[in-house]
Tab-separated table of C-alpha atoms in Angstrom:
chain	number	residue	atom	x	y	z
X	444	MET	CA	10.881	-38.654	-5.571
X	445	LEU	CA	9.257	-35.885	-7.624
X	446	ILE	CA	7.261	-36.797	-10.695
X	447	GLU	CA	9.202	-36.128	-13.904
X	448	ASP	CA	6.251	-34.677	-15.793
X	449	PRO	CA	4.831	-31.672	-13.891
X	450	GLN	CA	1.562	-32.116	-15.759
X	451	ARG	CA	0.953	-35.439	-14.004
X	452	LEU	CA	-1.336	-34.244	-11.260
X	453	VAL	CA	-3.602	-36.646	-9.457
X	454	ASP	CA	-7.112	-35.836	-8.291
X	455	GLN	CA	-7.836	-36.955	-4.769
X	456	GLN	CA	-11.020	-37.396	-2.811
X	457	GLN	CA	-12.054	-34.316	-0.882
X	458	GLY	CA	-10.897	-34.176	2.741
X	459	LYS	CA	-10.045	-31.618	5.384
X	460	ASN	CA	-7.203	-31.388	7.884
X	461	PRO	CA	-8.603	-29.742	11.052
X	462	ALA	CA	-5.164	-28.483	12.055
X	463	LEU	CA	-4.620	-26.689	8.769
X	464	GLY	CA	-8.217	-25.777	8.013
X	465	VAL	CA	-7.727	-26.472	4.281
X	466	PRO	CA	-8.613	-29.422	2.044
X	467	VAL	CA	-5.909	-32.068	1.778
X	468	GLY	CA	-5.231	-35.055	-0.423
X	469	ARG	CA	-3.143	-38.214	-0.120
X	470	ASP	CA	-0.837	-39.492	-2.823
X	471	HIS	CA	-1.323	-43.205	-2.352
X	472	SER	CA	1.881	-44.048	-4.213
X	473	SER	CA	3.953	-42.329	-1.513
X	474	GLY	CA	1.489	-42.039	1.377
X	475	ASN	CA	2.224	-38.335	1.752
X	476	THR	CA	-0.501	-35.843	2.660
X	477	VAL	CA	-0.071	-32.328	1.292
X	478	ARG	CA	-2.083	-29.123	1.166
X	479	GLY	CA	-4.480	-28.793	-1.699
X	480	LEU	CA	-6.953	-26.397	-3.240
X	481	PRO	CA	-9.602	-24.659	-1.151
X	482	GLY	CA	-13.052	-26.229	-1.112
X	483	GLY	CA	-13.116	-29.043	-3.630
X	484	VAL	CA	-11.181	-31.817	-5.345
X	485	THR	CA	-7.519	-31.688	-4.429
X	486	ARG	CA	-4.611	-32.006	-6.828
X	487	THR	CA	-1.198	-32.856	-5.420
X	488	TYR	CA	2.319	-33.575	-6.548
X	489	ALA	CA	3.982	-36.822	-5.593
X	490	GLY	CA	6.810	-36.589	-3.073
X	491	ARG	CA	7.143	-35.053	0.341
X	492	PRO	CA	6.751	-31.277	0.704
X	493	GLY	CA	10.042	-29.415	0.703
X	494	GLU	CA	12.089	-32.346	-0.674
X	495	GLY	CA	12.479	-30.874	-4.157
X	496	ALA	CA	15.386	-29.014	-5.682
X	497	ALA	CA	16.456	-25.676	-4.249
X	498	VAL	CA	13.940	-22.922	-4.902
X	499	ARG	CA	15.231	-20.309	-7.358
X	500	LEU	CA	14.560	-16.595	-7.191
X	501	GLU	CA	13.423	-16.715	-10.806
X	502	GLN	CA	10.579	-19.030	-9.814
X	503	LEU	CA	9.554	-16.706	-6.993
X	504	ARG	CA	9.573	-13.701	-9.309
X	505	TYR	CA	7.441	-15.491	-11.913
X	506	LEU	CA	4.862	-16.510	-9.293
X	507	ASP	CA	4.766	-13.061	-7.695
X	508	THR	CA	4.278	-11.340	-11.059
X	509	ALA	CA	1.537	-13.743	-12.160
X	510	LEU	CA	-0.403	-13.259	-8.917
X	511	ARG	CA	0.100	-9.495	-8.894
X	512	LEU	CA	-1.219	-9.173	-12.456
X	513	GLY	CA	-3.776	-11.981	-12.127
X	514	SER	CA	-2.584	-13.540	-15.380
X	515	VAL	CA	0.243	-15.794	-16.533
X	516	ARG	CA	0.050	-14.234	-19.997
X	517	ARG	CA	0.420	-10.681	-18.691
X	518	ALA	CA	3.216	-11.833	-16.390
X	519	ALA	CA	5.096	-13.256	-19.373
X	520	ILE	CA	4.739	-9.962	-21.243
X	521	GLU	CA	5.998	-7.916	-18.294
X	522	LEU	CA	8.902	-10.299	-17.641
X	523	GLY	CA	9.797	-10.533	-21.334
X	524	VAL	CA	9.699	-14.343	-21.475
X	525	ALA	CA	7.531	-16.942	-23.182
X	526	GLN	CA	4.241	-17.788	-21.445
X	527	PRO	CA	5.019	-21.557	-21.284
X	528	SER	CA	8.234	-20.724	-19.401
X	529	VAL	CA	6.289	-18.867	-16.705
X	530	SER	CA	3.803	-21.729	-16.349
X	531	ALA	CA	6.574	-24.337	-16.224
X	532	GLN	CA	8.563	-22.484	-13.575
X	533	ILE	CA	5.494	-22.033	-11.377
X	534	ARG	CA	4.685	-25.742	-11.697
X	535	ARG	CA	8.287	-26.588	-10.788
X	536	LEU	CA	8.048	-24.328	-7.734
X	537	GLU	CA	4.860	-26.153	-6.712
X	538	GLU	CA	6.760	-29.439	-7.046
X	539	ASP	CA	9.719	-28.181	-5.046
X	540	LEU	CA	7.515	-26.922	-2.208
X	541	GLY	CA	4.997	-29.762	-2.363
X	542	VAL	CA	1.992	-27.411	-2.425
X	543	VAL	CA	-0.419	-26.053	-5.013
X	544	LEU	CA	0.104	-22.290	-5.359
X	545	ILE	CA	-2.303	-21.005	-8.019
X	546	THR	CA	-5.772	-21.751	-9.332
X	547	ARG	CA	-6.799	-20.878	-12.871
X	548	GLY	CA	-10.241	-19.669	-13.842
X	549	ALA	CA	-12.165	-17.421	-16.197
X	550	GLN	CA	-10.946	-14.350	-14.280
X	551	GLY	CA	-7.282	-15.376	-14.420
X	552	VAL	CA	-5.033	-16.873	-11.747
X	553	ARG	CA	-5.585	-16.598	-8.008
X	554	PRO	CA	-3.447	-17.660	-5.033
X	555	THR	CA	-4.354	-20.742	-3.007
X	556	ASP	CA	-4.301	-20.702	0.786
X	557	ALA	CA	-0.768	-22.111	0.632
X	558	ALA	CA	0.344	-19.253	-1.641
X	559	GLU	CA	-1.226	-16.651	0.658
X	560	ALA	CA	0.792	-18.108	3.535
X	561	ILE	CA	4.151	-17.941	1.750
X	562	LEU	CA	3.704	-14.653	-0.171
X	563	PRO	CA	5.103	-12.416	2.608
X	564	HIS	CA	8.270	-14.546	2.745
X	565	LEU	CA	8.469	-14.732	-1.048
X	566	ARG	CA	8.293	-10.958	-1.431
X	567	ALA	CA	10.780	-10.404	1.387
X	568	ALA	CA	13.228	-12.682	-0.458
X	569	LEU	CA	12.756	-10.724	-3.698
X	570	ARG	CA	13.265	-7.410	-1.892
X	571	ALA	CA	16.434	-8.757	-0.256
X	572	GLU	CA	17.791	-9.862	-3.627
X	573	ASP	CA	17.012	-6.465	-5.135
X	574	ALA	CA	18.681	-4.662	-2.212
X	575	MET	CA	21.756	-6.882	-2.543
X	576	ARG	CA	22.117	-5.991	-6.220
X	577	GLN	CA	21.655	-2.297	-5.478
X	578	GLU	CA	24.225	-2.387	-2.675
X	579	ALA	CA	26.711	-4.062	-5.003
X	580	GLY	CA	26.006	-1.493	-7.713
X	581	ALA	CA	26.367	1.387	-5.257
X	582	ILE	CA	30.002	0.438	-4.640
X	583	THR	CA	30.901	1.755	-8.072
X	584	GLY	CA	28.224	4.428	-8.225
X	585	LEU	CA	24.417	4.412	-8.059
X	586	ARG	CA	23.633	3.511	-11.648
X	587	ALA	CA	20.722	1.128	-11.127
X	588	GLY	CA	17.863	0.634	-8.718
X	589	ARG	CA	14.237	1.392	-8.110
X	590	VAL	CA	12.126	3.660	-5.925
X	591	ARG	CA	8.383	3.021	-5.646
X	592	LEU	CA	6.733	5.762	-3.612
X	593	GLY	CA	3.166	5.990	-2.368
X	594	SER	CA	2.092	9.537	-1.557
X	595	ILE	CA	-0.899	11.455	-0.291
X	596	SER	CA	-2.014	14.283	-2.568
X	597	ALA	CA	-1.026	16.895	0.043
X	598	ALA	CA	2.637	15.876	-0.322
X	599	SER	CA	2.303	15.852	-4.102
X	600	HIS	CA	1.304	19.513	-3.897
X	601	ALA	CA	3.634	20.630	-1.116
X	602	VAL	CA	7.015	18.956	-1.677
X	603	LEU	CA	7.171	16.333	-4.409
X	604	PRO	CA	7.394	18.416	-7.618
X	605	VAL	CA	10.817	19.802	-6.683
X	606	ILE	CA	12.007	16.548	-5.106
X	607	VAL	CA	11.034	14.309	-8.008
X	608	ARG	CA	12.559	16.668	-10.560
X	609	ARG	CA	15.840	16.834	-8.624
X	610	PHE	CA	16.007	13.079	-7.968
X	611	ARG	CA	15.419	12.182	-11.601
X	612	SER	CA	18.002	14.747	-12.667
X	613	GLU	CA	20.686	13.437	-10.287
X	614	TYR	CA	19.883	9.739	-10.784
X	615	PRO	CA	18.514	9.346	-14.336
X	616	SER	CA	19.141	5.585	-14.423
X	617	ILE	CA	17.062	4.880	-11.279
X	618	HIS	CA	13.541	3.720	-12.065
X	619	PHE	CA	11.237	6.038	-10.109
X	620	GLN	CA	7.474	5.699	-9.733
X	621	VAL	CA	5.036	7.569	-7.501
X	622	THR	CA	1.382	6.660	-6.934
X	623	GLU	CA	-1.179	8.760	-5.059
X	624	ARG	CA	-3.365	6.899	-2.563
X	625	GLY	CA	-4.877	7.368	0.874
X	626	SER	CA	-2.685	7.185	3.973
X	627	THR	CA	-4.060	3.889	5.284
X	628	VAL	CA	-3.657	2.181	1.907
X	629	ILE	CA	-0.115	3.532	1.534
X	630	SER	CA	0.887	2.191	4.946
X	631	ASP	CA	-0.546	-1.224	4.072
X	632	ASP	CA	1.295	-1.266	0.741
X	633	VAL	CA	4.603	-0.252	2.322
X	634	ALA	CA	4.189	-3.074	4.861
X	635	THR	CA	3.545	-5.662	2.129
X	636	GLY	CA	6.361	-4.401	-0.105
X	637	GLU	CA	4.308	-2.917	-2.936
X	638	PHE	CA	5.877	0.464	-2.114
X	639	ASP	CA	9.458	1.009	-0.981
X	640	LEU	CA	8.365	3.964	1.129
X	641	GLY	CA	5.416	6.307	1.512
X	642	ILE	CA	4.422	9.798	2.542
X	643	VAL	CA	1.315	9.711	4.713
X	644	SER	CA	-0.683	11.786	7.156
X	645	ARG	CA	-1.309	10.234	10.572
X	646	PHE	CA	-2.768	11.097	13.933
X	647	LEU	CA	-0.183	12.623	16.259
X	648	ARG	CA	-1.071	10.273	19.096
X	649	GLY	CA	-0.370	7.181	17.037
X	650	GLY	CA	-3.878	5.880	16.554
X	651	SER	CA	-3.238	5.344	12.835
X	652	ASP	CA	0.284	3.874	13.135
X	653	ARG	CA	0.852	0.330	11.927
X	654	PRO	CA	3.193	-2.188	13.629
X	655	GLY	CA	6.288	-3.052	11.611
X	656	LEU	CA	6.642	0.459	10.187
X	657	ARG	CA	8.740	3.444	11.253
X	658	TYR	CA	7.929	7.096	10.663
X	659	ILE	CA	9.974	10.227	9.945
X	660	ASP	CA	7.977	13.397	10.559
X	661	LEU	CA	8.084	16.230	8.009
X	662	ALA	CA	5.398	18.651	9.247
X	663	HIS	CA	2.471	18.871	11.628
X	664	GLY	CA	-1.102	20.017	11.097
X	665	ARG	CA	-4.677	19.717	12.283
X	666	ILE	CA	-7.974	18.395	11.030
X	667	VAL	CA	-10.438	21.229	10.374
X	668	LEU	CA	-14.109	21.463	9.512
X	669	CYS	CA	-15.288	23.044	6.246
X	670	LEU	CA	-18.621	24.901	6.482
X	671	PRO	CA	-20.751	26.558	3.782
X	672	PRO	CA	-21.657	30.268	3.829
X	673	GLY	CA	-24.440	31.097	6.262
X	674	HIS	CA	-24.144	27.886	8.280
X	675	ARG	CA	-25.019	28.158	11.977
X	676	LEU	CA	-21.403	27.311	12.895
X	677	ALA	CA	-19.734	29.426	10.198
X	678	GLN	CA	-18.707	32.212	12.577
X	679	ARG	CA	-17.067	29.848	15.072
X	680	ARG	CA	-13.267	29.536	15.230
X	681	SER	CA	-13.478	26.022	16.701
X	682	VAL	CA	-16.152	23.345	16.746
X	683	GLU	CA	-16.634	20.362	19.041
X	684	ALA	CA	-17.809	16.962	17.858
X	685	ALA	CA	-21.089	17.347	19.723
X	686	ASP	CA	-21.870	20.436	17.611
X	687	LEU	CA	-22.061	18.226	14.498
X	688	ALA	CA	-24.929	16.002	15.632
X	689	GLY	CA	-27.576	15.808	12.918
X	690	GLU	CA	-25.349	17.361	10.235
X	691	ALA	CA	-24.896	15.981	6.708
X	692	MET	CA	-21.267	15.329	5.702
X	693	VAL	CA	-19.204	14.971	2.537
X	694	VAL	CA	-16.934	12.031	3.362
X	695	PHE	CA	-13.774	10.482	1.943
X	696	HIS	CA	-13.652	6.807	1.010
X	697	ARG	CA	-11.974	4.289	3.297
X	698	GLY	CA	-8.197	4.372	3.178
X	699	TYR	CA	-7.882	8.097	3.935
X	700	LEU	CA	-7.049	9.593	7.322
X	701	LEU	CA	-9.971	12.005	6.941
X	702	ARG	CA	-12.285	8.991	6.666
X	703	ALA	CA	-10.878	7.626	9.927
X	704	ALA	CA	-11.562	11.040	11.488
X	705	PHE	CA	-15.164	10.985	10.239
X	706	ASP	CA	-15.637	7.452	11.593
X	707	ALA	CA	-14.407	8.636	15.007
X	708	LEU	CA	-16.962	11.451	14.986
X	709	ALA	CA	-19.817	9.292	13.700
X	710	ALA	CA	-19.158	6.640	16.357
X	711	GLU	CA	-20.368	9.028	19.058
X	712	HIS	CA	-22.808	11.335	17.262
X	713	ALA	CA	-25.584	10.985	14.676
X	714	ILE	CA	-23.847	12.353	11.581
X	715	ASP	CA	-25.154	11.526	8.112
X	716	ALA	CA	-22.719	10.766	5.250
X	717	VAL	CA	-24.414	11.973	2.054
X	718	TYR	CA	-21.549	12.203	-0.465
X	719	TYR	CA	-18.412	10.070	-0.850
X	720	THR	CA	-15.325	11.264	-2.723
X	721	ASP	CA	-11.545	10.830	-3.143
X	722	SER	CA	-10.981	14.492	-4.035
X	723	ALA	CA	-10.361	17.361	-1.599
X	724	GLU	CA	-11.391	19.813	-4.306
X	725	THR	CA	-14.689	17.988	-4.859
X	726	ALA	CA	-15.342	17.985	-1.119
X	727	GLN	CA	-14.769	21.751	-0.957
X	728	ARG	CA	-17.101	22.384	-3.884
X	729	MET	CA	-19.833	20.218	-2.365
X	730	VAL	CA	-19.506	22.199	0.856
X	731	ALA	CA	-19.718	25.489	-1.027
X	732	ALA	CA	-22.874	24.240	-2.752
X	733	GLY	CA	-24.499	23.445	0.604
X	734	VAL	CA	-24.488	19.653	0.148
X	735	GLY	CA	-22.936	19.126	3.567
X	736	LEU	CA	-19.964	19.781	5.816
X	737	SER	CA	-16.574	18.191	5.259
X	738	LEU	CA	-13.275	17.547	6.998
X	739	ALA	CA	-9.925	18.799	5.675
X	740	SER	CA	-6.324	18.959	6.843
X	741	THR	CA	-4.149	22.028	7.251
X	742	LEU	CA	-1.351	19.913	5.720
X	743	ALA	CA	-3.125	20.187	2.372
X	744	PRO	CA	-2.551	23.496	0.547
X	745	ASN	CA	-6.204	23.791	-0.440
X	746	SER	CA	-7.172	23.906	3.247
X	747	GLY	CA	-6.297	27.601	3.108
X	748	MET	CA	-8.696	28.328	0.252
X	749	GLN	CA	-11.208	30.124	2.425
X	750	SER	CA	-12.026	32.289	-0.565
X	751	LEU	CA	-13.608	29.345	-2.414
X	752	ASP	CA	-17.208	30.545	-2.551
X	753	GLY	CA	-16.882	31.694	1.047
X	754	VAL	CA	-16.152	28.254	2.552
X	755	HIS	CA	-15.363	28.769	6.236
X	756	LEU	CA	-12.816	26.697	8.170
X	757	ALA	CA	-13.128	25.936	11.867
X	758	LEU	CA	-10.720	23.997	14.073
X	759	LEU	CA	-12.018	20.608	15.175
X	760	ASP	CA	-11.648	20.806	18.932
X	761	GLU	CA	-10.730	17.173	19.576
X	762	GLU	CA	-7.510	15.916	21.179
X	763	TRP	CA	-6.895	13.358	18.417
X	764	ALA	CA	-7.314	15.921	15.616
X	765	GLU	CA	-3.602	16.832	15.593
X	766	THR	CA	-1.819	15.237	12.617
X	767	ARG	CA	1.619	14.716	11.105
X	768	MET	CA	2.866	14.383	7.541
X	769	SER	CA	5.436	11.594	7.741
X	770	VAL	CA	7.651	9.356	5.655
X	771	VAL	CA	6.876	5.696	6.352
X	772	LEU	CA	9.317	2.790	5.905
X	773	ARG	CA	9.503	-0.855	6.901
X	774	SER	CA	11.223	-1.083	10.284
X	775	ASP	CA	12.783	-4.507	9.738
X	776	GLU	CA	14.663	-3.710	6.508
X	777	GLN	CA	17.579	-1.504	5.558
X	778	PRO	CA	16.458	0.863	2.758
X	779	SER	CA	18.136	0.229	-0.588
X	780	PRO	CA	20.785	2.682	-1.860
X	781	ALA	CA	18.250	4.196	-4.269
X	782	VAL	CA	15.722	4.731	-1.479
X	783	ARG	CA	18.421	6.216	0.766
X	784	ALA	CA	19.352	8.653	-2.017
X	785	PHE	CA	15.711	9.669	-2.374
X	786	LEU	CA	15.357	10.130	1.398
X	787	ARG	CA	18.429	12.373	1.442
X	788	ILE	CA	16.926	14.667	-1.204
X	789	LEU	CA	13.494	14.538	0.441
X	790	GLN	CA	14.882	15.626	3.802
X	791	GLN	CA	16.919	18.426	2.220
X	792	GLU	CA	14.063	19.796	0.129
X	793	SER	CA	11.446	19.468	2.889
X	794	HIS	CA	13.540	21.481	5.340
X	795	GLY	CA	11.393	24.401	6.403
X	796	LEU	CA	8.250	22.787	4.976
X	797	GLN	CA	6.273	23.757	8.067
X	798	ASP	CA	6.883	27.439	7.377
X	799	ARG	CA	5.814	27.051	3.759
X	800	LEU	CA	2.455	25.459	4.534
X	801	PRO	CA	-0.489	27.902	4.549
X	802	ASP	CA	-1.959	28.826	7.914
X	803	PRO	CA	-5.729	29.256	7.462
X	804	PHE	CA	-5.996	30.704	10.956
């Protein structure tokens, strides 16, 4: 039987279940062992795990929002409910599941090991509920829904201005949001459900593909090397990795495909990273100033800016240097009606994209 007052938590002596690898506690009134908090005194709810009332989607949404924002107070503001209601529903969810889900501290709320284990299922349930509502709404016309898109900056320059304008014009009641990030981060966030879909660049031979995702190609390109005026390789049309030994490089942060390309080069040759950036424009300007060499992609419009202070582009003569700009989606889920509407416009407006991309060679 669950305790009536969710505030009645009992502290237990520290222990550890070798099978679970997390601290556990025993409620001596019921003799039930349940998962507790990591590394320290355990608090548990009486009753056997999973014997509570049916879990409600509202409880899942409250927990997900609190963990995403790192604060129960901010979650209450975003959800438009009173803060005590959020706290009470999370405590009730902990009772129903028989596990502790959040820890509170000076930096806000954090998930326990138990919460980390159930979050993928929790978010899948919320996405399914959202898709169900959108499918029902689509029967009488697409008047509600949401599209959260993660995009590389190259797509933001090449295709998204027209697509976003058209989508918002045709579907003004759909909540649309686009966030620029690196390709690896976008793929991760699509997989976890933070984005509904993404536009990424990836290696043609699949080295950057992630299991559980499917890809729709929009255009192809290559990774190229940016060289300053007067460099010993500046008159070459193509450069091999071995030619870069001993060179200084301007490098992108982790999460970008160009960073993965640099890591592949640096794994075999002594190449020195001297400047880290998230901006293709910054990288070009550092190259022009003689700070170092840099990698770029022909999928990005500014790859064709050979006139920028005389920056020279050379093909990177490596088999893996061929790339694709692709839409990425979760392979185990049917896209919502709003996402399908966006994909339809994206595919229409990106027709002929390959011919519109600049050819620096």
